[in-house]
Coordinates of C-alpha atoms and ligand atoms in Angstrom, one line a residue:
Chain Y
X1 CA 9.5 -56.8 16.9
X2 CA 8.6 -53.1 16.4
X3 CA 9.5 -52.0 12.7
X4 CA 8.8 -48.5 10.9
X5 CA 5.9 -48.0 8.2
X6 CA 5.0 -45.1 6.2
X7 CA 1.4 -44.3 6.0
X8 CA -0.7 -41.4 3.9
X9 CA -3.7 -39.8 5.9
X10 CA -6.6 -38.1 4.5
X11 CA -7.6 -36.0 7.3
X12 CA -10.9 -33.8 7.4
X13 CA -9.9 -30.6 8.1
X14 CA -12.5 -27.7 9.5
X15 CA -12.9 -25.0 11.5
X16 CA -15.9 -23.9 13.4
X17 CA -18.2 -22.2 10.8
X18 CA -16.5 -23.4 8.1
X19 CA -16.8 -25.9 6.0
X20 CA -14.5 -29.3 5.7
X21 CA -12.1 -31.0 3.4
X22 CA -9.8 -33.6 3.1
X23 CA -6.0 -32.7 3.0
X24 CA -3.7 -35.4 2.2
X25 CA -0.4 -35.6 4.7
X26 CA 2.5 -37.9 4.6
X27 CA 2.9 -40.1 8.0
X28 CA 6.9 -41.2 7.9
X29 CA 9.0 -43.7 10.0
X30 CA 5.8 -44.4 12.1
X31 CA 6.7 -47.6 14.7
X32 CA 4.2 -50.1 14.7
X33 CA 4.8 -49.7 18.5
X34 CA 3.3 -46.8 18.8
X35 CA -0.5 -46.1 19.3
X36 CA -2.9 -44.5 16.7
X37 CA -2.5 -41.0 18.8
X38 CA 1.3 -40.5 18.8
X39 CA 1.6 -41.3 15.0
X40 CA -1.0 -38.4 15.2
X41 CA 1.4 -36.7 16.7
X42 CA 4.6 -37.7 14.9
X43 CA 2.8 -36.1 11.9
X44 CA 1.2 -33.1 13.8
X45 CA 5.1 -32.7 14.8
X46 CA 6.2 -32.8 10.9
X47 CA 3.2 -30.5 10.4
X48 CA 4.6 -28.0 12.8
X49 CA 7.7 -27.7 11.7
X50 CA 6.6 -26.6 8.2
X51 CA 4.1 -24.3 9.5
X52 CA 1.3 -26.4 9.0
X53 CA -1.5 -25.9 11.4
X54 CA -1.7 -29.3 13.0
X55 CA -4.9 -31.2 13.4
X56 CA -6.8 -31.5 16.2
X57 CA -8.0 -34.1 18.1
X58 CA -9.5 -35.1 21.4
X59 CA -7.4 -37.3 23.9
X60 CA -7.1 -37.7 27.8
X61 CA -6.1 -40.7 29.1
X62 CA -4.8 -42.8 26.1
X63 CA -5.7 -45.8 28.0
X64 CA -8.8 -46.7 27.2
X65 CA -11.1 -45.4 29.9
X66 CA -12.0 -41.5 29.3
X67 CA -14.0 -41.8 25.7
X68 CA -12.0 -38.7 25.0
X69 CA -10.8 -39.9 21.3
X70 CA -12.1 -40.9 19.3
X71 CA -12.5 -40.9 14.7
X72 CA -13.8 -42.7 11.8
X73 CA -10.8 -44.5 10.5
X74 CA -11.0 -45.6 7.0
X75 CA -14.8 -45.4 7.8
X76 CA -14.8 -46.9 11.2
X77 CA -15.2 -45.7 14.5
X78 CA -12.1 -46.0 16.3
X79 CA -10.0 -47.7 13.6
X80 CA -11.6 -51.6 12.9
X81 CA -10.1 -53.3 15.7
X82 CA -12.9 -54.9 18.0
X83 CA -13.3 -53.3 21.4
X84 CA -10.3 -50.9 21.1
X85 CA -11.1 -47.3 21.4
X86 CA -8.2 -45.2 18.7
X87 CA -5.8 -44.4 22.0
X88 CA -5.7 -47.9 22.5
X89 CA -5.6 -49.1 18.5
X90 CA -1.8 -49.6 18.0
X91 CA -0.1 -49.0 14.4
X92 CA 0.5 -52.9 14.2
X93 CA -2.7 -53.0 13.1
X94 CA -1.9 -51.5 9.6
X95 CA 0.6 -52.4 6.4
X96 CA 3.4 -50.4 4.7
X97 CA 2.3 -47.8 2.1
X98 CA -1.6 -47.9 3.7
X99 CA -4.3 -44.9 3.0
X100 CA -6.0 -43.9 5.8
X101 CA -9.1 -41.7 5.8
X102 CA -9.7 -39.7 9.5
X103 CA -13.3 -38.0 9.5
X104 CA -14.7 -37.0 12.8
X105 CA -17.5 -39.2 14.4
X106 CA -20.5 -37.6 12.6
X107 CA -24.4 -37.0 13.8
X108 CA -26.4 -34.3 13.7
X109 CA -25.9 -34.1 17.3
X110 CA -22.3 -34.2 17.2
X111 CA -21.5 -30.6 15.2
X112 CA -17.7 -30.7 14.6
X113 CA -15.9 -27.9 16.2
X114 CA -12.4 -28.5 14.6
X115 CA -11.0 -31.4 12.5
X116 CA -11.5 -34.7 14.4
X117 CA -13.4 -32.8 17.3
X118 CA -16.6 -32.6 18.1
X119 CA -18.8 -31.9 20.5
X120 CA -20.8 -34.3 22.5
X121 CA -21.4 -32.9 25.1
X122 CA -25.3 -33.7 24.0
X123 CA -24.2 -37.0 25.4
X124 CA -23.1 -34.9 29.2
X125 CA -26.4 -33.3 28.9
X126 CA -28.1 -37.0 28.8
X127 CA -26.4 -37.8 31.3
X128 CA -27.3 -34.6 33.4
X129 CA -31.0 -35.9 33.1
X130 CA -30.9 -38.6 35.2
X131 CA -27.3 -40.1 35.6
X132 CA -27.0 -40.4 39.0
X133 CA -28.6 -41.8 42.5
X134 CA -29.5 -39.3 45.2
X135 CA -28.2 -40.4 48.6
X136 CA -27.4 -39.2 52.1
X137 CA -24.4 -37.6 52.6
X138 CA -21.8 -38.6 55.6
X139 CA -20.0 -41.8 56.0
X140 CA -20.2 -44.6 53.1
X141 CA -22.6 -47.0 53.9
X142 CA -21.4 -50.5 55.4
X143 CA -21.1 -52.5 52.0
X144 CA -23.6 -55.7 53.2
X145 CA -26.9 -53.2 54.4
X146 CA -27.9 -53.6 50.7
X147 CA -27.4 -57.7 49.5
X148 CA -27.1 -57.3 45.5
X149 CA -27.4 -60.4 43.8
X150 CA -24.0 -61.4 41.4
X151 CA -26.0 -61.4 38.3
X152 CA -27.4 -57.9 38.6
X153 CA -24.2 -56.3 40.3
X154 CA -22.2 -58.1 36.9
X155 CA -24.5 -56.4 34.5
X156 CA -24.7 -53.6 36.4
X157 CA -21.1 -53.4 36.0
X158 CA -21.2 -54.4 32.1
X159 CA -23.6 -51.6 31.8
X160 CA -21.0 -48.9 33.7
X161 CA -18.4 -50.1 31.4
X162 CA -19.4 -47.4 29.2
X163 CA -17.5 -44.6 28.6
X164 CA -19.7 -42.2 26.8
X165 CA -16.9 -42.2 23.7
X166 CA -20.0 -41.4 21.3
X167 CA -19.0 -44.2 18.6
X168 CA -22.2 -45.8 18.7
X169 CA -23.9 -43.0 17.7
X170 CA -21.7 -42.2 14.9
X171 CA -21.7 -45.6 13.6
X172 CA -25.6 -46.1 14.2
X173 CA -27.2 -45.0 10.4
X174 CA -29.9 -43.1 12.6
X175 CA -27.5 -41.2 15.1
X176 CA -28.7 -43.0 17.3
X177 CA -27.5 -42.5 21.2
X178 CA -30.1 -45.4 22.5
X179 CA -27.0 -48.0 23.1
X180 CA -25.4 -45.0 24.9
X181 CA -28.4 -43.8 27.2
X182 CA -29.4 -47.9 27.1
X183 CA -25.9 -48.4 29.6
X184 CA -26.5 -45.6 31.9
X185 CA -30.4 -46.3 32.6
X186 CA -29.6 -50.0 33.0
X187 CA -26.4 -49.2 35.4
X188 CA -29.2 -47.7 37.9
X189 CA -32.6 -49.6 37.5
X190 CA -30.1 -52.6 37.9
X191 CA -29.0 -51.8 41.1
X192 CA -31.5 -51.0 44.4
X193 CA -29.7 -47.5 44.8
X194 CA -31.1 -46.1 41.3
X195 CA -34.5 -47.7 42.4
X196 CA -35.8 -44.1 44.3
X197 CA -35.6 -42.4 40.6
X198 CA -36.1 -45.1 38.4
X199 CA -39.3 -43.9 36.5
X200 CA -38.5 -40.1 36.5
X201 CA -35.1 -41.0 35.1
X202 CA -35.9 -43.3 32.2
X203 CA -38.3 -40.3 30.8
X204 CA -36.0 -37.4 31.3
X205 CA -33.0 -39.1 29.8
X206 CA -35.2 -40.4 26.7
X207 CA -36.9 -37.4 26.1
X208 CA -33.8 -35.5 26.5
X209 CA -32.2 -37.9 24.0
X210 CA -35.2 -37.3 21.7
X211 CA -34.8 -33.1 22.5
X212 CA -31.1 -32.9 21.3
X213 CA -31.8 -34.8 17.8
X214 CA -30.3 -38.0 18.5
X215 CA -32.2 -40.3 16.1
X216 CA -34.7 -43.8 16.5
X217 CA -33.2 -46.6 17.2
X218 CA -34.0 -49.3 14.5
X219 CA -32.2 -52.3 15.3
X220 CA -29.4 -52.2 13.7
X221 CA -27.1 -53.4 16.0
X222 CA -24.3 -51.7 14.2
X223 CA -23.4 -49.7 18.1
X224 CA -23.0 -53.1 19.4
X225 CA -20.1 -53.9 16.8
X226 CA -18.6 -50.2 17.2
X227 CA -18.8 -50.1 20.9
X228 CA -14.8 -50.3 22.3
X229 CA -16.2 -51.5 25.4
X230 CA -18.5 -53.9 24.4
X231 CA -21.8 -52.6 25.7
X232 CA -24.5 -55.0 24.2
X233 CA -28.0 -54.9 22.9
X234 CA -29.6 -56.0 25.9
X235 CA -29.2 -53.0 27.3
X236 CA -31.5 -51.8 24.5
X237 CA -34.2 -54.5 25.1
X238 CA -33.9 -53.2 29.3
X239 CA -34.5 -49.1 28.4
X240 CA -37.6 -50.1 26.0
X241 CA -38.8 -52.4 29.2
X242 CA -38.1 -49.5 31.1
X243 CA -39.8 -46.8 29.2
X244 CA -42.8 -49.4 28.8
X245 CA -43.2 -49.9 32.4
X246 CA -42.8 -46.1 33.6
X247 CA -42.6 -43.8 30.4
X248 CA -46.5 -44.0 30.4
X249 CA -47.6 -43.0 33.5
X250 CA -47.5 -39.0 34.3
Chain K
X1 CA -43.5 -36.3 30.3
X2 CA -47.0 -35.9 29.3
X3 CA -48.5 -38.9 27.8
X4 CA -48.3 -37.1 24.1
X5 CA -44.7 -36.7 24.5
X6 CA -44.1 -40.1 25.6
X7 CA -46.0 -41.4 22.9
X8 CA -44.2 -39.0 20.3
X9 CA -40.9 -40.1 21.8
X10 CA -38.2 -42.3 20.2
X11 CA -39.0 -44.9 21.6
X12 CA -43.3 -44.4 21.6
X13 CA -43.3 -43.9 18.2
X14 CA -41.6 -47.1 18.1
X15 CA -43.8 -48.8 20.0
X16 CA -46.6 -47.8 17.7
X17 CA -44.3 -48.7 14.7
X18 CA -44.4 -51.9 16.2
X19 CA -47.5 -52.6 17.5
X20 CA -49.7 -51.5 14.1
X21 CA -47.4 -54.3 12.8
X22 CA -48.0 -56.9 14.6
X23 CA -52.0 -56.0 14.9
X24 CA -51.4 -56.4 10.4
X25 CA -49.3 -59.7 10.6
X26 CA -52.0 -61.4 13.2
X27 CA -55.3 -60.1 12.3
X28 CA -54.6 -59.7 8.0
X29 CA -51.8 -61.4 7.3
X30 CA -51.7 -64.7 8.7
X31 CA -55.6 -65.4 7.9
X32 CA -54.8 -63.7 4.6
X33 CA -52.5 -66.6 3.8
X34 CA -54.4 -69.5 5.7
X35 CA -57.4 -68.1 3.1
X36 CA -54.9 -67.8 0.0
X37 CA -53.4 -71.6 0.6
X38 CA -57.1 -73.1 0.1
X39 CA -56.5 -71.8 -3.7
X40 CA -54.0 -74.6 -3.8
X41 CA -57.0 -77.4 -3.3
X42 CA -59.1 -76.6 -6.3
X43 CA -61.7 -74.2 -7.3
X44 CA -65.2 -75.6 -5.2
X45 CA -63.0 -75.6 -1.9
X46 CA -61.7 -71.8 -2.6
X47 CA -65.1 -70.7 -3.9
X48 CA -66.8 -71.9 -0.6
X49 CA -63.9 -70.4 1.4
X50 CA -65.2 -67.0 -0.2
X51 CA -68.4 -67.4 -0.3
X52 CA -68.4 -67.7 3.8
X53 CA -66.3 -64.8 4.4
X54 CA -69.1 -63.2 2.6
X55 CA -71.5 -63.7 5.3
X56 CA -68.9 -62.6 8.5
X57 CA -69.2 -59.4 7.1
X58 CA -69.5 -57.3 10.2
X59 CA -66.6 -59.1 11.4
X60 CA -64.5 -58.5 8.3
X61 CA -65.6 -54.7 8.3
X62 CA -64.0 -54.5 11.8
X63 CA -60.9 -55.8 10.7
X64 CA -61.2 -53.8 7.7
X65 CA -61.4 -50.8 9.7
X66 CA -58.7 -52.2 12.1
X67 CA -55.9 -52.6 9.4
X68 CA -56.9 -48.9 8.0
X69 CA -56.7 -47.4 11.2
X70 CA -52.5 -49.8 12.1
X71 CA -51.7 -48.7 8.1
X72 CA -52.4 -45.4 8.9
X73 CA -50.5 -45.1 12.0
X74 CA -47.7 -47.7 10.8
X75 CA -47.3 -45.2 7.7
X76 CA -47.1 -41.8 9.6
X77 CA -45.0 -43.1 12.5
X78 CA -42.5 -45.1 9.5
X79 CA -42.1 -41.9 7.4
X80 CA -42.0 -39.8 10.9
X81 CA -38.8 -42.1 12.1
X82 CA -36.9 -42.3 8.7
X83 CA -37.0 -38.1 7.9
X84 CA -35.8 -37.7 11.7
X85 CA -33.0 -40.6 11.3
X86 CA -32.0 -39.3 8.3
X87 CA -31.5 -35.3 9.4
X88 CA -29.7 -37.1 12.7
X89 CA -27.2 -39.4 11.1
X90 CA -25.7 -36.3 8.9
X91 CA -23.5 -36.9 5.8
X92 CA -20.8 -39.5 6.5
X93 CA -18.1 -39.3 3.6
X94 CA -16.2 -42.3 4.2
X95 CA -18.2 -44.4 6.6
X96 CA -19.1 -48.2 6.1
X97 CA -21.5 -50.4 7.5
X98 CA -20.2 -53.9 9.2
X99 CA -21.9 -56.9 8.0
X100 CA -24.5 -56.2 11.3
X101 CA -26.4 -54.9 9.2
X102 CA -28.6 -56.7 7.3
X103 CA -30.1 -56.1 3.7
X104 CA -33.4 -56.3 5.2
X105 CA -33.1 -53.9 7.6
X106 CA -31.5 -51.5 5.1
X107 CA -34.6 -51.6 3.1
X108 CA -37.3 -51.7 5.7
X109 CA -38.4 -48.0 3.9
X110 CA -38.1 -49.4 0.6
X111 CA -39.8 -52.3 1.4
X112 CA -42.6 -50.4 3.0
X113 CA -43.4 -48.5 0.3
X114 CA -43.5 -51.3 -2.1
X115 CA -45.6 -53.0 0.3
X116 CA -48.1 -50.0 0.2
X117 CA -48.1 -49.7 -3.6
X118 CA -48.7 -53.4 -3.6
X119 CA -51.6 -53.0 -1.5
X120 CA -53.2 -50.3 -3.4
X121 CA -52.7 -52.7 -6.6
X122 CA -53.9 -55.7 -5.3
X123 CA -56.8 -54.4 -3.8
X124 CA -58.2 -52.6 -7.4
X125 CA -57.4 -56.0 -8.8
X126 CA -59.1 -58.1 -6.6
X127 CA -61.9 -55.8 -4.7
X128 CA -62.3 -52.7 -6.3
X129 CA -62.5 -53.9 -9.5
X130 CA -62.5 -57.1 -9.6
X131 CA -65.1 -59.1 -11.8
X132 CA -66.5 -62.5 -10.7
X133 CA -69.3 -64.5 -12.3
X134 CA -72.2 -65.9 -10.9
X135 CA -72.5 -69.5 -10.0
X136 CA -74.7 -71.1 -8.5
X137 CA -73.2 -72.9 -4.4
X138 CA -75.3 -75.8 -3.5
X139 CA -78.2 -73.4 -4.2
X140 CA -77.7 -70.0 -3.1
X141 CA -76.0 -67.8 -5.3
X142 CA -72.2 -67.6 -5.3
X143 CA -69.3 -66.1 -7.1
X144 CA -66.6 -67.6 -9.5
X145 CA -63.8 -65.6 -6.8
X146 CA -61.2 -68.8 -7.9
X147 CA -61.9 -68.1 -11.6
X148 CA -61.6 -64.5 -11.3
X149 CA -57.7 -64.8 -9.6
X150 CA -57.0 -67.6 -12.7
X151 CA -58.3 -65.0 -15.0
X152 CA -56.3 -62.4 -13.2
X153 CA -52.7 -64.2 -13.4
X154 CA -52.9 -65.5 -17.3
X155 CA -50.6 -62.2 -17.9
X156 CA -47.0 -63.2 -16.9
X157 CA -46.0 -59.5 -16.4
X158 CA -48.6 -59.5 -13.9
X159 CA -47.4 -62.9 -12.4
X160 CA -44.1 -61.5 -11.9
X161 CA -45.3 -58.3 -10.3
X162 CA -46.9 -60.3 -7.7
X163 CA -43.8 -62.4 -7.0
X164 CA -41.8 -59.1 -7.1
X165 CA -43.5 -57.6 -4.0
X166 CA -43.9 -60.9 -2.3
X167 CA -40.2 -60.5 -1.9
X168 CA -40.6 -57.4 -0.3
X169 CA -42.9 -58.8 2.3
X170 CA -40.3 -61.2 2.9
X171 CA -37.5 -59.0 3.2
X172 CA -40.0 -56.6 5.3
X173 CA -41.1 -59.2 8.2
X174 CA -37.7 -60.6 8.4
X175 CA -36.6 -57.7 10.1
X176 CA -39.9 -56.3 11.2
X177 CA -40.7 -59.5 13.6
X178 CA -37.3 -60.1 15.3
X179 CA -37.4 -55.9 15.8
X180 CA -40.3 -55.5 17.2
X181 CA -39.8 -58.5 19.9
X182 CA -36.7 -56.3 21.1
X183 CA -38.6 -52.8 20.6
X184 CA -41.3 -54.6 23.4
X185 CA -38.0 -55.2 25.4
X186 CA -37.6 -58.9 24.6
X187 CA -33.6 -59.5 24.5
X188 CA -32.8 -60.0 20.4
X189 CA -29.4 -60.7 20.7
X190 CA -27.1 -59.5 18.3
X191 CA -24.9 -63.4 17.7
X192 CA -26.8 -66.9 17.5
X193 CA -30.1 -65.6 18.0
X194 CA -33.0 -68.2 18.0
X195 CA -35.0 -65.3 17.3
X196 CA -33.2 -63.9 14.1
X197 CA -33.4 -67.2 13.0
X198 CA -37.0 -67.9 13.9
X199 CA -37.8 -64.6 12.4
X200 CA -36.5 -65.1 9.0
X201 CA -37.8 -68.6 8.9
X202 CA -41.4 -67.5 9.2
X203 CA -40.6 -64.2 6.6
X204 CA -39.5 -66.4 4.1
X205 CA -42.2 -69.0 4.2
X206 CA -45.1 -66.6 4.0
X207 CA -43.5 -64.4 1.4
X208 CA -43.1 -67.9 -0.8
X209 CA -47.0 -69.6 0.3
X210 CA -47.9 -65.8 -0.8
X211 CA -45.8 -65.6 -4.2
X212 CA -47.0 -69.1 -5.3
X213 CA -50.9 -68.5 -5.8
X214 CA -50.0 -66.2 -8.8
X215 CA -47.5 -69.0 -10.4
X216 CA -50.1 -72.0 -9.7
X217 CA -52.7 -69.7 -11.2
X218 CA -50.6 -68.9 -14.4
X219 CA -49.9 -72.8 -14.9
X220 CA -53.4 -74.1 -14.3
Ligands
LIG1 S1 -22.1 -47.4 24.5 FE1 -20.0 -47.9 23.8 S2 -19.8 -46.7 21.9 FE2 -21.5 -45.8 23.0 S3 -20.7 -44.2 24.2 FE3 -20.7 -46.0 25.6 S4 -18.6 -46.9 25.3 FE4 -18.9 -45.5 23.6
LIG2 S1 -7.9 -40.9 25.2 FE1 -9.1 -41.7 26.9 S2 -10.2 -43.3 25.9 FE2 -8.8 -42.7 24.4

């Protein structure tokens, strides 16, 4: 049963150049139905109204899959929930009369650009590096030419389950993006199709990773807990393998 | 990517981290200890013990100059990765850690640097300037080394000093050693690791075999 609950947010506010505050807003008559993004907007509404500029955030597909949104939420990424990203965290979740604190997901990689935005398109540029698999254009190939054994095509899959939301980096105490670039070299050098650029790839993505001020991985494991889509360590443990086995050779 | 920027990367550097580790913890540490738990059997067993490193000198230069060259690098390539984590994280006003995290691996720079004063302490205590007499070893001439550490832990400030950074060995391995298996690429994983476990397990044991010289010495 859906009820109402009234909430206070302290919201980081900023504009490019500028630098940030908190400002303290009233949420009212929020449904518990409703998602973390459209109380956002029930106050941004409110806001509105009085001439309030509202705040901005990032959003796409509210379901889970684009890594669009994305916030610290009374200090963690994406609210507390485990492996919910804040489109899909729902207002349940939280009590009558509740603070919450929204700051942007912060690294020194990640410069906010308004509010709750920021940009990560560091994370595109990664990506850019070595993110995909050439191949021959034309028809798509018949699916049995290339046999891919279940337990690589699975954590293959695991690995492409990432959706680049950037919370592991702003939870990770280094700003780290290892977890992050971790998925995407695994997704390849798991599968025979990323094979071709496997050694070129795992240097250019690190050493872009390194280039944009993304910081050392130390173990922390905190990405792992932060990660809505459950991306695990192991995909750590694979890049270093990686990186051992072709980051040394020129 | 040359080989200098490979080695300089995030991840070379901590390969290096890890790897001037591990070259301490087998080549010093461990026979450090096996040499220290002697102490515990009495003063003609631990005299002899020193008196026979005393003639694989050669060998114990080497190592000497091994652990100087893995502090060195283990130092710059620590205080390298923690200035460069700490510019990348930026100011987080209202961010908390989950319980992932563990003390130890909050500490490893604190740790570290106790770990280098307590180096630089223990070897003017015990090298430097360290006074034994001379006694005589089934004929040749020896030194009193298990007097001298008696003489050296009679002071309790001193005892405790000693036990004090032993925990910060402890603290220091028990995240260095599960780390550096998943730095080499060997899965750590995050719940119900063997590993973890294993890890902490030897951390703990060590830092205690180490802190309990000083108090035996104190009471004897
Ligand atoms: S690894 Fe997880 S937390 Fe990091 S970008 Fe991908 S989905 Fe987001
Ligand atoms: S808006 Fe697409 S994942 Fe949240």
């Amino acid at each position: 049963m859906s009820k109402q609950i009234n909430l206070t947010l302290k919201v980081w506010r900023q504009s490019k150049g500028e630098a940030g505050r908190f400002e303290t807003y009233e949420a009212k008559n929020i449904d518990t139905d409703a998602s973390f993004l459209e109380m956002l907007d029930v106050v941004n509404d409110e806001l509105t109204v009085k001439g309030v500029e509202p705040i901005a955030f990032e959003h796409d597909c509210r379901e889970g899959i684009c890594g669009c949104c994305g916030a610290l939420v009374n200090g963690k990424t994406h609210g507390s929930h485990d492996r919910t990203t804040l489109c899909q965290l729902h207002m349940r979740h939280f009590e009558d009369g509740q603070e919450l604190v929204l700051e942007p997901f912060r690294a020194d990689a990640f410069p906010v650009l308004k509010d709750l935005i920021v940009d990560r398109s560091g994370l595109d540029e990664i990506i850019t590096e070595g993110g995909y698999v050439a191949v021959k254009t034309g028809n798509a190939p018949e699916a049995s030419t290339t046999p891919i054994k279940k337990e690589f095509a699975e954590a293959a899959m695991d690995a492409a389950e990432c959706i680049g939301c950037g919370a592991c980096v702003a939870s990770c105490p280094n700003g780290s993006a290892m977890l992050f670039t971790s998925a995407k070299v695994s997704q390849y050098a798991l599968l025979p199709q990323g094979h071709p650029e496997r050694a070129k790839r795992v240097k250019a993505m690190v050493s872009k990773m390194d280039e944009l001020g993304f910081g050392n991985c130390s173990n922390e494991y905190e990405c792992a807990v932060a990660c809505p889509k459950g991306i695990d360590v192991k995909n750590i443990a694979r890049l270093n393998r990686e990186f051992i086995k072709h980051g040394f050779k020129s | 990517m040359s080989i200098k920027t490979s080695i300089l990367s995030s991840i070379g550097q901590k390969l290096l981290l890890a790897t001037s580790g591990l070259i301490m913890f087998l080549l010093f540490l461990i026979p450090h200890m096996g040499g220290n738990i002697l102490f515990l059997f009495g003063k003609d067993l631990f005299n002899s013990y020193a008196h026979h490193l005393h003639k694989l000198v050669p060998i114990v230069i080497g190592i000497e100059v091994l652990m100087l060259v893995s502090i060195s690098v283990h130092m710059i390539m620590g205080i390298r990765v923690v200035l460069a984590n700490r510019k990348a994280s930026a100011k987080r006003l209202s961010q908390k850690s989950s319980k992932e995290r563990s003390l130890a691996a909050r500490l490893m720079p604190v740790s570290g640097g106790m770990i280098f004063i307590f180096i630089v302490k223990h070897l003017l205590d015990f090298t430097i300037a360290g006074e034994k007499a001379e006694i005589d070893m089934h004929g040749q001439t020896g030194y009193d080394v298990y007097g001298m550490v008696l003489d050296k832990f009679q002071d309790p400030v001193h005892v405790a000093f000693y036990v004090l950074f032993m925990v910060a060995v402890g603290l220091h391995l028990s995240h260095a050693l599960q780390s550096a298996l998943q730095t080499y690429g060997i899965y750590v994983p995050r719940e119900g690791s063997k590993i973890k476990v294993v890890s902490t397990v030897i951390a703990t044991l060590m830092a205690a075999t180490f802190a309990i010289i000083p108090i035996i010495a104190f009471t004897r």
